[in-house]
Amino acid sequence: MNENEIYNALQHGGPFALPFLLKLYHPTAGALYYVNNTEDVEFNGNIYKAGSFKYTKPRTMGGVLTNGSLEITALEELRDLIENSDELFKVEAVGIIDKAGDVTPIKIFRHQYGTVTTTERMTVVINFTNDDRLEMVFPPYVFDADNNRGNA
């Protein structure tokens, strides 16, 4: 499958779900690898641990990918990674397992903005948000006669 076929299958595929390979990464704490499958998968030299999680891919709104979420059991190693990380924590959908059982890499979904919560059922829920830098106003100050007397 090429990237367009994968994207179409994910967007319009019907009542089935393609198993995602996820990489949860922090530059100093390391990386964790999970696959939504019944058995472990080796891909690009990494072992993706079999698990059960719910990854909701972002939706296209106004030509921009928005939102998305990951709900995964709070394994001890995942809790440690999240607790010891700072704002550099990333989640990447690395690939999918297609109908033939082959791993196909994807480079569409990479998340680094969002909020993390832990539920009472020992589940980690990560709600992804978009980069808001395009909504910021530069310069952050409005220059007028009071704060810029020489040039206003």
C-alpha positions as a Markdown table, in Angstrom:
| # | Residue | x | y | z |
|---|---|---|---|---|
| 1 | Met | 0.0 | 0.0 | 0.0 |
| 2 | Asn | 1.2 | 3.5 | -0.8 |
| 3 | Glu | 0.6 | 6.5 | 1.5 |
| 4 | Asn | -2.5 | 7.6 | -0.5 |
| 5 | Glu | -4.1 | 4.1 | -0.3 |
| 6 | Ile | -3.4 | 4.1 | 3.5 |
| 7 | Tyr | -4.9 | 7.5 | 4.0 |
| 8 | Asn | -8.0 | 6.5 | 2.0 |
| 9 | Ala | -8.4 | 3.3 | 3.9 |
| 10 | Leu | -8.1 | 5.2 | 7.2 |
| 11 | Gln | -10.6 | 7.9 | 6.1 |
| 12 | His | -13.1 | 5.8 | 4.2 |
| 13 | Gly | -12.3 | 2.2 | 5.0 |
| 14 | Gly | -15.5 | 1.0 | 6.5 |
| 15 | Pro | -16.2 | -1.0 | 9.7 |
| 16 | Phe | -12.6 | -2.2 | 10.3 |
| 17 | Ala | -9.6 | -0.7 | 12.0 |
| 18 | Leu | -6.0 | -1.0 | 10.8 |
| 19 | Pro | -3.6 | -1.7 | 13.7 |
| 20 | Phe | -1.3 | 1.2 | 14.3 |
| 21 | Leu | 2.3 | 1.1 | 15.4 |
| 22 | Leu | 2.9 | 3.9 | 17.9 |
| 23 | Lys | 6.1 | 5.4 | 19.1 |
| 24 | Leu | 6.0 | 7.4 | 22.4 |
| 25 | Tyr | 9.2 | 9.3 | 22.6 |
| 26 | His | 11.1 | 11.7 | 24.9 |
| 27 | Pro | 14.7 | 12.8 | 24.0 |
| 28 | Thr | 16.2 | 11.9 | 27.4 |
| 29 | Ala | 13.8 | 9.3 | 28.8 |
| 30 | Gly | 13.8 | 7.2 | 25.6 |
| 31 | Ala | 11.0 | 5.6 | 23.5 |
| 32 | Leu | 8.2 | 3.1 | 24.0 |
| 33 | Tyr | 6.8 | 1.1 | 21.1 |
| 34 | Tyr | 3.3 | -0.3 | 21.0 |
| 35 | Val | 1.1 | -2.0 | 18.4 |
| 36 | Asn | -2.7 | -2.4 | 18.6 |
| 37 | Asn | -2.4 | -6.1 | 17.8 |
| 38 | Thr | -2.5 | -9.6 | 19.5 |
| 39 | Glu | 1.2 | -10.2 | 19.0 |
| 40 | Asp | 4.4 | -8.2 | 19.0 |
| 41 | Val | 5.7 | -6.8 | 15.8 |
| 42 | Glu | 9.3 | -6.0 | 14.7 |
| 43 | Phe | 9.7 | -3.0 | 12.4 |
| 44 | Asn | 12.8 | -1.0 | 11.6 |
| 45 | Gly | 14.8 | -2.8 | 14.3 |
| 46 | Asn | 12.3 | -2.0 | 17.1 |
| 47 | Ile | 10.0 | -4.4 | 18.8 |
| 48 | Tyr | 6.4 | -3.0 | 19.1 |
| 49 | Lys | 4.7 | -4.5 | 22.1 |
| 50 | Ala | 1.3 | -6.0 | 21.6 |
| 51 | Gly | -1.4 | -4.1 | 23.4 |
| 52 | Ser | -4.8 | -2.7 | 23.3 |
| 53 | Phe | -5.3 | 1.0 | 22.9 |
| 54 | Lys | -7.7 | 3.4 | 21.1 |
| 55 | Tyr | -5.9 | 5.8 | 18.8 |
| 56 | Thr | -8.3 | 8.3 | 17.2 |
| 57 | Lys | -6.5 | 9.8 | 14.2 |
| 58 | Pro | -6.9 | 13.6 | 13.7 |
| 59 | Arg | -9.7 | 14.9 | 11.4 |
| 60 | Thr | -9.2 | 17.3 | 8.6 |
| 61 | Met | -10.9 | 20.6 | 9.3 |
| 62 | Gly | -10.3 | 23.5 | 6.9 |
| 63 | Gly | -7.4 | 21.7 | 5.3 |
| 64 | Val | -5.6 | 21.2 | 8.6 |
| 65 | Leu | -5.4 | 18.0 | 10.7 |
| 66 | Thr | -7.0 | 18.7 | 14.1 |
| 67 | Asn | -7.5 | 16.9 | 17.4 |
| 68 | Gly | -7.1 | 13.2 | 17.8 |
| 69 | Ser | -6.5 | 11.2 | 20.9 |
| 70 | Leu | -4.8 | 8.1 | 22.4 |
| 71 | Glu | -6.3 | 6.1 | 25.2 |
| 72 | Ile | -4.0 | 3.4 | 26.5 |
| 73 | Thr | -3.6 | 1.3 | 29.6 |
| 74 | Ala | -1.3 | 3.0 | 32.1 |
| 75 | Leu | 1.5 | 0.5 | 32.1 |
| 76 | Glu | 4.2 | 1.3 | 34.6 |
| 77 | Glu | 6.8 | 2.2 | 31.9 |
| 78 | Leu | 4.4 | 4.5 | 30.2 |
| 79 | Arg | 3.5 | 6.3 | 33.5 |
| 80 | Asp | 7.2 | 6.7 | 34.3 |
| 81 | Leu | 7.9 | 8.1 | 30.8 |
| 82 | Ile | 5.1 | 10.7 | 31.1 |
| 83 | Glu | 5.9 | 11.6 | 34.7 |
| 84 | Asn | 9.6 | 12.1 | 33.9 |
| 85 | Ser | 9.0 | 14.0 | 30.7 |
| 86 | Asp | 8.6 | 17.7 | 30.1 |
| 87 | Glu | 7.2 | 19.5 | 27.1 |
| 88 | Leu | 9.3 | 17.4 | 24.7 |
| 89 | Phe | 7.1 | 14.3 | 24.8 |
| 90 | Lys | 5.9 | 13.1 | 21.3 |
| 91 | Val | 3.6 | 10.5 | 20.0 |
| 92 | Glu | 4.0 | 9.2 | 16.4 |
| 93 | Ala | 1.9 | 6.9 | 14.4 |
| 94 | Val | 4.8 | 5.1 | 12.7 |
| 95 | Gly | 2.9 | 2.6 | 10.5 |
| 96 | Ile | 0.0 | 0.3 | 10.1 |
| 97 | Ile | -0.5 | -3.4 | 9.6 |
| 98 | Asp | -2.4 | -3.7 | 6.3 |
| 99 | Lys | -4.9 | -6.4 | 5.3 |
| 100 | Ala | -2.0 | -8.7 | 4.0 |
| 101 | Gly | -0.3 | -8.5 | 7.4 |
| 102 | Asp | 2.6 | -6.3 | 6.2 |
| 103 | Val | 3.7 | -3.2 | 8.0 |
| 104 | Thr | 3.4 | -0.1 | 5.9 |
| 105 | Pro | 5.2 | 3.0 | 7.2 |
| 106 | Ile | 3.2 | 6.3 | 7.4 |
| 107 | Lys | 4.4 | 9.8 | 8.0 |
| 108 | Ile | 1.1 | 11.5 | 8.3 |
| 109 | Phe | 0.4 | 11.7 | 12.1 |
| 110 | Arg | 2.9 | 13.1 | 14.5 |
| 111 | His | 1.8 | 14.7 | 17.7 |
| 112 | Gln | 3.6 | 16.9 | 20.1 |
| 113 | Tyr | 1.0 | 19.2 | 21.5 |
| 114 | Gly | -1.8 | 18.1 | 23.9 |
| 115 | Thr | -2.9 | 17.2 | 27.4 |
| 116 | Val | -2.4 | 14.0 | 29.4 |
| 117 | Thr | -4.8 | 12.7 | 32.0 |
| 118 | Thr | -4.9 | 9.4 | 34.0 |
| 119 | Thr | -8.3 | 8.0 | 34.7 |
| 120 | Glu | -9.4 | 6.0 | 37.8 |
| 121 | Arg | -9.4 | 2.9 | 35.6 |
| 122 | Met | -5.6 | 3.3 | 35.2 |
| 123 | Thr | -5.9 | 4.5 | 31.7 |
| 124 | Val | -3.7 | 7.3 | 30.2 |
| 125 | Val | -5.7 | 9.6 | 27.9 |
| 126 | Ile | -3.7 | 11.9 | 25.6 |
| 127 | Asn | -5.8 | 14.5 | 23.8 |
| 128 | Phe | -3.8 | 16.0 | 21.0 |
| 129 | Thr | -4.1 | 19.7 | 20.0 |
| 130 | Asn | -2.6 | 21.7 | 17.2 |
| 131 | Asp | 0.3 | 24.0 | 17.2 |
| 132 | Asp | -1.1 | 27.4 | 18.0 |
| 133 | Arg | 1.9 | 29.5 | 16.8 |
| 134 | Leu | 0.0 | 30.6 | 13.7 |
| 135 | Glu | -2.7 | 32.1 | 15.9 |
| 136 | Met | -0.2 | 34.2 | 17.9 |
| 137 | Val | 0.1 | 37.9 | 17.2 |
| 138 | Phe | 3.6 | 39.3 | 16.5 |
| 139 | Pro | 4.8 | 41.5 | 17.9 |
| 140 | Pro | 3.0 | 40.5 | 21.1 |
| 141 | Tyr | 2.6 | 44.2 | 22.0 |
| 142 | Val | 0.6 | 46.9 | 20.3 |
| 143 | Phe | 2.8 | 50.0 | 19.8 |
| 144 | Asp | 1.0 | 53.2 | 20.5 |
| 145 | Ala | 1.9 | 56.7 | 21.7 |
| 146 | Asp | 2.2 | 55.5 | 25.4 |
| 147 | Asn | 4.7 | 52.6 | 25.0 |
| 148 | Asn | 6.6 | 53.8 | 21.9 |
| 149 | Arg | 6.6 | 57.6 | 22.1 |
| 150 | Gly | 9.4 | 58.2 | 19.6 |
| 151 | Asn | 8.0 | 56.2 | 16.7 |
| 152 | Ala | 4.2 | 56.1 | 17.2 |
